[in-house]
Tab-separated table of C-alpha atoms in Angstrom:
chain	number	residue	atom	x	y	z
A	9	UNK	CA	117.570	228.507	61.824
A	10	UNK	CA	119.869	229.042	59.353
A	11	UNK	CA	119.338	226.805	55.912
A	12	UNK	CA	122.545	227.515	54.641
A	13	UNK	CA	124.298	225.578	56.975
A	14	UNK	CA	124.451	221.740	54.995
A	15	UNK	CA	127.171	220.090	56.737
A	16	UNK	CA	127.285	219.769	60.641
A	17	UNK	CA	131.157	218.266	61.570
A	18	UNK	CA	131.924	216.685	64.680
A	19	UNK	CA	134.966	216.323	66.049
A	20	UNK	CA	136.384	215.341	69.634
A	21	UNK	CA	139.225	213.216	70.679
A	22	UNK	CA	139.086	208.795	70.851
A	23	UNK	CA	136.161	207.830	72.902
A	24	UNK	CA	134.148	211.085	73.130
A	25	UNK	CA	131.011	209.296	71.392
A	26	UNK	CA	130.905	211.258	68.317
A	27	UNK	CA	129.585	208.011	66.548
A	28	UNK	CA	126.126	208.467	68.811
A	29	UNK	CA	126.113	211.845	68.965
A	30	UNK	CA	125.935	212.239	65.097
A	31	UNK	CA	122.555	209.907	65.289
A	32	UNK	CA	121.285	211.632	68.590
A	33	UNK	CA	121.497	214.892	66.712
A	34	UNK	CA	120.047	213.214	63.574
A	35	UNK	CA	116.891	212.093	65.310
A	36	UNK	CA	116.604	215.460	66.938
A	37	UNK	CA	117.048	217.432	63.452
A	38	UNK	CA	114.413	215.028	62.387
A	39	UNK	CA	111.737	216.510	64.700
A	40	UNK	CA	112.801	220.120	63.345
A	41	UNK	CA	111.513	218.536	59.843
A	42	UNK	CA	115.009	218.143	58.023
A	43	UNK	CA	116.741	215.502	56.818
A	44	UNK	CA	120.178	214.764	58.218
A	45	UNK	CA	122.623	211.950	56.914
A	46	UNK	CA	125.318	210.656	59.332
A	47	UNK	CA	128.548	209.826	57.662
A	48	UNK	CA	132.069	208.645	59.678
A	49	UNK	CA	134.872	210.342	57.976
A	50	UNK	CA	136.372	206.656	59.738
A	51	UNK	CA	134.971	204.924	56.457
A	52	UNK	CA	137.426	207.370	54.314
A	53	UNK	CA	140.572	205.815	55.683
A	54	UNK	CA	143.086	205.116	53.172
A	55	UNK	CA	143.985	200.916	53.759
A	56	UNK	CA	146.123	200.279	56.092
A	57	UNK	CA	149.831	199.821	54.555
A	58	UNK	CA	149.396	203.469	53.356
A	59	UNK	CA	148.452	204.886	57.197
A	60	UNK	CA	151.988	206.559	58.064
A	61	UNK	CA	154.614	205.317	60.237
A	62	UNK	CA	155.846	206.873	63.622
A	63	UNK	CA	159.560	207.912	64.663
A	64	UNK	CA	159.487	203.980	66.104
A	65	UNK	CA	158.002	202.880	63.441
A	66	UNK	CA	154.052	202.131	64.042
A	67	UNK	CA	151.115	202.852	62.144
A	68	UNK	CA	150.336	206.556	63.408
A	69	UNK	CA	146.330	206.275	62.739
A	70	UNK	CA	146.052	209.469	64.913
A	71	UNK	CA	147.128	211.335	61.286
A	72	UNK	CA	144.961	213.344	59.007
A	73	UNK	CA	147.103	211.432	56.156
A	74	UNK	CA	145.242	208.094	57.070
A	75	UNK	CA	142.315	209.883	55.373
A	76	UNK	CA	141.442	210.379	51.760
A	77	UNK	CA	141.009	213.648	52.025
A	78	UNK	CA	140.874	213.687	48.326
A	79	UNK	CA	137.934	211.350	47.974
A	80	UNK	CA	136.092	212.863	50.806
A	81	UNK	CA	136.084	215.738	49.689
A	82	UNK	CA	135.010	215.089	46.140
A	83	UNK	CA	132.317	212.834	47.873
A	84	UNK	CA	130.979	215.637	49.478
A	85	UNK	CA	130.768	218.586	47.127
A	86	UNK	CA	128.947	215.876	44.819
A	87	UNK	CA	126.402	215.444	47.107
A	88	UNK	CA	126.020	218.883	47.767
A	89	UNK	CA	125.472	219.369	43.730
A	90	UNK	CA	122.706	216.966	44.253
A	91	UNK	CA	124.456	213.722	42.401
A	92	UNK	CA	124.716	210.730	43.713
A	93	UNK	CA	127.363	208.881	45.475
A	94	UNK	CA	128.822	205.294	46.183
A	95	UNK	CA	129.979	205.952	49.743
A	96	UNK	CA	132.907	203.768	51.010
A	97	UNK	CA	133.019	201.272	54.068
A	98	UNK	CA	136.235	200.968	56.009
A	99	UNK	CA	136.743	196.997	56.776
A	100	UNK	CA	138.616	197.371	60.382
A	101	UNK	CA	139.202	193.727	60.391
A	102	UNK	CA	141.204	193.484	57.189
A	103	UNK	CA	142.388	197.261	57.284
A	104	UNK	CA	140.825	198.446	53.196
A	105	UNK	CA	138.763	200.231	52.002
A	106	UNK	CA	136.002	198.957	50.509
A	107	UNK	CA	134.156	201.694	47.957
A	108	UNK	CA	131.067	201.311	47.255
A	109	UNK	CA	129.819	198.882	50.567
A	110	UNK	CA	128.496	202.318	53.006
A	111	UNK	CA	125.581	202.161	50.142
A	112	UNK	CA	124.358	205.290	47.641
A	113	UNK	CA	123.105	208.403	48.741
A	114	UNK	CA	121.790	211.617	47.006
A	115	UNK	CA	120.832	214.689	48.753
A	116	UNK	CA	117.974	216.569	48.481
A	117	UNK	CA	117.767	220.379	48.192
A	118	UNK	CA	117.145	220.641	51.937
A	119	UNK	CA	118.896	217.775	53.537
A	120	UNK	CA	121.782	217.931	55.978
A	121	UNK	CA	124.999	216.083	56.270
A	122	UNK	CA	126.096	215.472	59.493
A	123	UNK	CA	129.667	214.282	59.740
A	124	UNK	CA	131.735	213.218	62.476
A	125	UNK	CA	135.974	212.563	62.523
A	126	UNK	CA	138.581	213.014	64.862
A	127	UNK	CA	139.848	215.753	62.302
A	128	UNK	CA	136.252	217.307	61.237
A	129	UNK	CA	137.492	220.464	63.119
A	130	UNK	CA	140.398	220.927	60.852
A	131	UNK	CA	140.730	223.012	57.714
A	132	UNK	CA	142.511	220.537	55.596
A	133	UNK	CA	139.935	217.983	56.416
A	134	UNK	CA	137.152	220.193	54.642
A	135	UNK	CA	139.470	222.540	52.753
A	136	UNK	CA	136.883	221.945	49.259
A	137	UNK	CA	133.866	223.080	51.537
A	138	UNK	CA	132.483	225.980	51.437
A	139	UNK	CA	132.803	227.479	54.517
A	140	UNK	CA	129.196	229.355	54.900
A	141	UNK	CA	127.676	225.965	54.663
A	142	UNK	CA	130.136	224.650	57.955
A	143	UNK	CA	128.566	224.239	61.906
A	144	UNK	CA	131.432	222.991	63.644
A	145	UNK	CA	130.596	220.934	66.756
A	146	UNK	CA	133.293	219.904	69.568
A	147	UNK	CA	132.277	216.896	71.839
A	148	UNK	CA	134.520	215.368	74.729
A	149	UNK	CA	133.952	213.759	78.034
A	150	UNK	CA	134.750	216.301	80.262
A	151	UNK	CA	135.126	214.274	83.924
A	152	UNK	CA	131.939	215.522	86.678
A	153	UNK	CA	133.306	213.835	89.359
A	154	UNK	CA	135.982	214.083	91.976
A	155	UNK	CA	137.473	211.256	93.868
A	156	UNK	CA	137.568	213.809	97.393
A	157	UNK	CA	137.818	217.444	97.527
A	158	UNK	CA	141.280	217.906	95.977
A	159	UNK	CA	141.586	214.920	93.263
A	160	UNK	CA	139.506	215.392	90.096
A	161	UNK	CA	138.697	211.761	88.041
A	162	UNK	CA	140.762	212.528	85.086
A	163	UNK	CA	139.048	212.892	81.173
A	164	UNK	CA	141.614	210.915	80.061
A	165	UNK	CA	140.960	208.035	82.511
A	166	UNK	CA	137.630	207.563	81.510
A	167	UNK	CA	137.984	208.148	77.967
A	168	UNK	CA	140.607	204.825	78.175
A	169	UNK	CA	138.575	202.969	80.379
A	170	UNK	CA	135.650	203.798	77.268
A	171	UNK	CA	138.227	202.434	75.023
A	172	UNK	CA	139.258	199.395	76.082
A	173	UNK	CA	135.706	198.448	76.352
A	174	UNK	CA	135.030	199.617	72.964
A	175	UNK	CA	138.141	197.712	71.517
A	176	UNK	CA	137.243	194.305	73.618
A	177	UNK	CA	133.956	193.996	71.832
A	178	UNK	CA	134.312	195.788	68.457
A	179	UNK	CA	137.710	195.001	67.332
A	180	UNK	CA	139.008	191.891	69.365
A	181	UNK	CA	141.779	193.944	71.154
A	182	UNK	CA	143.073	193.165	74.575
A	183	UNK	CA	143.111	195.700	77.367
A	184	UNK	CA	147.253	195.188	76.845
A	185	UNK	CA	146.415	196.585	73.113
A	186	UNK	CA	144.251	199.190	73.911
A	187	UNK	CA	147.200	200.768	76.849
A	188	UNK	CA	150.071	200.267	74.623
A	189	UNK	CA	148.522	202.302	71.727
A	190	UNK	CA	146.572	204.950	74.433
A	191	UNK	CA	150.059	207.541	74.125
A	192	UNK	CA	150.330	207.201	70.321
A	193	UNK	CA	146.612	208.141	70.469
A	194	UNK	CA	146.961	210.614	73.057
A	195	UNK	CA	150.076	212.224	71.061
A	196	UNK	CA	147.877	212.378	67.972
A	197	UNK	CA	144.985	213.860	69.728
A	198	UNK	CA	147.884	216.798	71.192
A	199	UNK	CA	148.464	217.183	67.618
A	200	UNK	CA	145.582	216.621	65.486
A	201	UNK	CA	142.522	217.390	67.798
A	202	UNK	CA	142.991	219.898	70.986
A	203	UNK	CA	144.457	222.685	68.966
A	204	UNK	CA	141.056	222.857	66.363
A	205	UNK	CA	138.728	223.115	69.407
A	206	UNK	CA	138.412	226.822	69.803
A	207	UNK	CA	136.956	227.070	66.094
A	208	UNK	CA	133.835	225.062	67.144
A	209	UNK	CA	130.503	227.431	67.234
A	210	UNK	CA	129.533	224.961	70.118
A	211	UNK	CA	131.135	222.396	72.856
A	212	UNK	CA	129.088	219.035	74.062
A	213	UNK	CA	129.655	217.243	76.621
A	214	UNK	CA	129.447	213.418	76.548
A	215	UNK	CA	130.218	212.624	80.193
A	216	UNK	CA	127.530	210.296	82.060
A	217	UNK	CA	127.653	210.364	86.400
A	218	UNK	CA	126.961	207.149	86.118
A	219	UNK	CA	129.031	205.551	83.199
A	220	UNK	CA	131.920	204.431	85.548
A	221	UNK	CA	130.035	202.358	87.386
A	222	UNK	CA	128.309	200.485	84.379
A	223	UNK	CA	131.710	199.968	82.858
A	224	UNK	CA	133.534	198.820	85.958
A	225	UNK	CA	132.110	195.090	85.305
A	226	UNK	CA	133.164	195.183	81.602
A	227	UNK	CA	136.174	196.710	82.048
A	228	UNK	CA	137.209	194.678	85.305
A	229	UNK	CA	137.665	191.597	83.835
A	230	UNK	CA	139.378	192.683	80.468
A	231	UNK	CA	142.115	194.657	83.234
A	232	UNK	CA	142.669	191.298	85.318
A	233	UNK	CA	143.888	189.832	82.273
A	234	UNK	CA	146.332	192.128	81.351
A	235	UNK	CA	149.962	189.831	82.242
A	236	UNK	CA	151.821	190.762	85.558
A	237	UNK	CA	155.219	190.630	82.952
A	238	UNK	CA	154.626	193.431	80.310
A	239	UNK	CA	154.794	197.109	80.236
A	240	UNK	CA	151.055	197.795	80.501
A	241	UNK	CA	150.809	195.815	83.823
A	242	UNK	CA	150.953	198.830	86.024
A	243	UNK	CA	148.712	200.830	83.715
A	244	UNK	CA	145.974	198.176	84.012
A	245	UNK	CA	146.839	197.908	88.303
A	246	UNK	CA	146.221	201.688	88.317
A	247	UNK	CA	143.198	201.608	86.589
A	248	UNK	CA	142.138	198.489	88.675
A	249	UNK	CA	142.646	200.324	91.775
A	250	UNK	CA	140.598	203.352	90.777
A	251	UNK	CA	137.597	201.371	90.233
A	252	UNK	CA	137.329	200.542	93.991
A	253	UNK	CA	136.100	203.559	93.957
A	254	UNK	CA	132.781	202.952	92.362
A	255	UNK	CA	129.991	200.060	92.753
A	256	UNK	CA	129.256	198.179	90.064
A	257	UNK	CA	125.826	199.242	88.120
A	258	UNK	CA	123.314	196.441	86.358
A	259	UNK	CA	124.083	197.770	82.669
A	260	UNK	CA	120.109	196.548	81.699
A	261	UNK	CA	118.780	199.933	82.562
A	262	UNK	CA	120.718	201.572	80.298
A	263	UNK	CA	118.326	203.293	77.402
A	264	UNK	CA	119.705	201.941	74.138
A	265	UNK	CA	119.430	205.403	72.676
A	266	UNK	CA	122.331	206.180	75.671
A	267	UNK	CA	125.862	207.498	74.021
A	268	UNK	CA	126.682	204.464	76.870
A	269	UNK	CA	125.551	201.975	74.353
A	270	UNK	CA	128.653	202.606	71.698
A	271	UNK	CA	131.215	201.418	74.340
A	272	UNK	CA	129.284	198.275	76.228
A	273	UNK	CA	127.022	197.266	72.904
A	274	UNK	CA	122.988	197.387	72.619
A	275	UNK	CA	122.955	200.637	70.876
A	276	UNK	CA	119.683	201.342	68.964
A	277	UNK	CA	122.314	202.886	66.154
A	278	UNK	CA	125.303	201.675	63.904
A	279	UNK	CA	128.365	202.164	66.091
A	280	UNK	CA	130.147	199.223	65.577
């Protein structure tokens, strides 16, 4: 056990569960007698007009620039001094900031802050940090399962499939949304994400056996909605046609403590 070690950072591409994962470790460093304090770098997110732009155009949200790095930073080496600090909420709906709503918190000599980003892995995220104080944790949901002996269920598959779940009930999106964004997000992940993992002092991973089968009869219906006449029609088919593969599972069985619960709702923490 090493008490130098303040700030635990999470990182791990869309859909991984990092959000439970922070509080799942949380409640475990609780038993150990410590005092950890979960905080989404997501909630640091500059409002949305100042996000940059793509070569077509779009918000890239994938970019460490839709962070205030700045802020964050500050933020954090405060509360490693022991002051106290308004932390911000990000408002998803309306795209701000909003400092001051994610409450006030002040460390105390021994507590831990456990933080958890898409970009937690990378230097410029933390570059204020001092690095002896740093565990660096990488979580993704590495597949378990093959289709037959020579065709592997891709990550990326069920990472999507996570997503447009997610999206459905959290943020109002369509499964049509949630496909026509998943390359910008991929791209940022190729970019942002994958080439930080090697630095982590440990990998987790965040893939259930039986997840598909409790999300085929959310994600189902939000796929048969998806319009025979636009681009993400075949994406949606595809994705329709893989489910045959599984039977549908009774989601009421599912612990509410389960890194499950961020995607299809009932989780016992605050993942949106």
């Amino acid at each position: 056990e090493d008490r130098r070690k303040r700030i635990i950072l999470i990182a791990g591409p869309s859909s991984s569960g990092k959000t439970s994962f922070s509080h799942r470790l949380s409640v475990q460093l609780k038993t150990y007698g410590l005092t950890p304090h979960p905080i989404a770098v997501d909630n640091y997110f500059r409002d949305r007009e100042l996000a940059p732009r793509d070569e077509k155009g779009n918000y890239n949200f994938e970019a460490l620039e839709c962070v205030d790095v700045e802020l964050f930073n500050d933020h954090m080496l405060k509360l490693l001094a022991g002051e106290e600090v308004a932390l911000p909420r990000y408002n998803f709906a309306l795209g701000k900031q909003e400092l001051g709503r994610g409450g006030r918190l002040k460390l105390a000599f021994d507590d831990i802050l456990v933080i958890e980003g898409i970009h937690c892995l990378n230097g410029r995220m933390t570059y204020r940090l001092p690095a002896d104080c740093r565990y660096r944790i990488y979580i993704s949901a590495l597949t378990q399962l093959n289709v037959d002996e020579h065709n592997r269920i891709p990550t990326t598959d069920g990472r999507l499939i996570r997503r447009i779940v997610r999206d459905a009930r959290t943020r109002g999106y369509t499964a049509q949304n949630t496909i026509a964004q998943w390359n910008s997000v991929r791209r940022g992940e190729e970019e942002n994400i994958f080439p930080y993992q090697e630095s982590a002092d440990v990998v987790f991973n965040s893939a259930l056996i039986y997840e598909l089968s409790v999300l085929k009869s959310y994600a189902e219906p939000l796929l048969f909605s998806v319009p025979r006449d636009c681009p993400e029609y075949q994406e949606a088919k595809r994705l329709l046609k893989f489910f045959d593969y599984f039977l549908p599972v009774a989601s009421e069985d599912i612990p509410r403590n389960s890194l499950l619960r961020e995607f299809i709702g009932g989780s016992l923490f605050p993942v949106g």
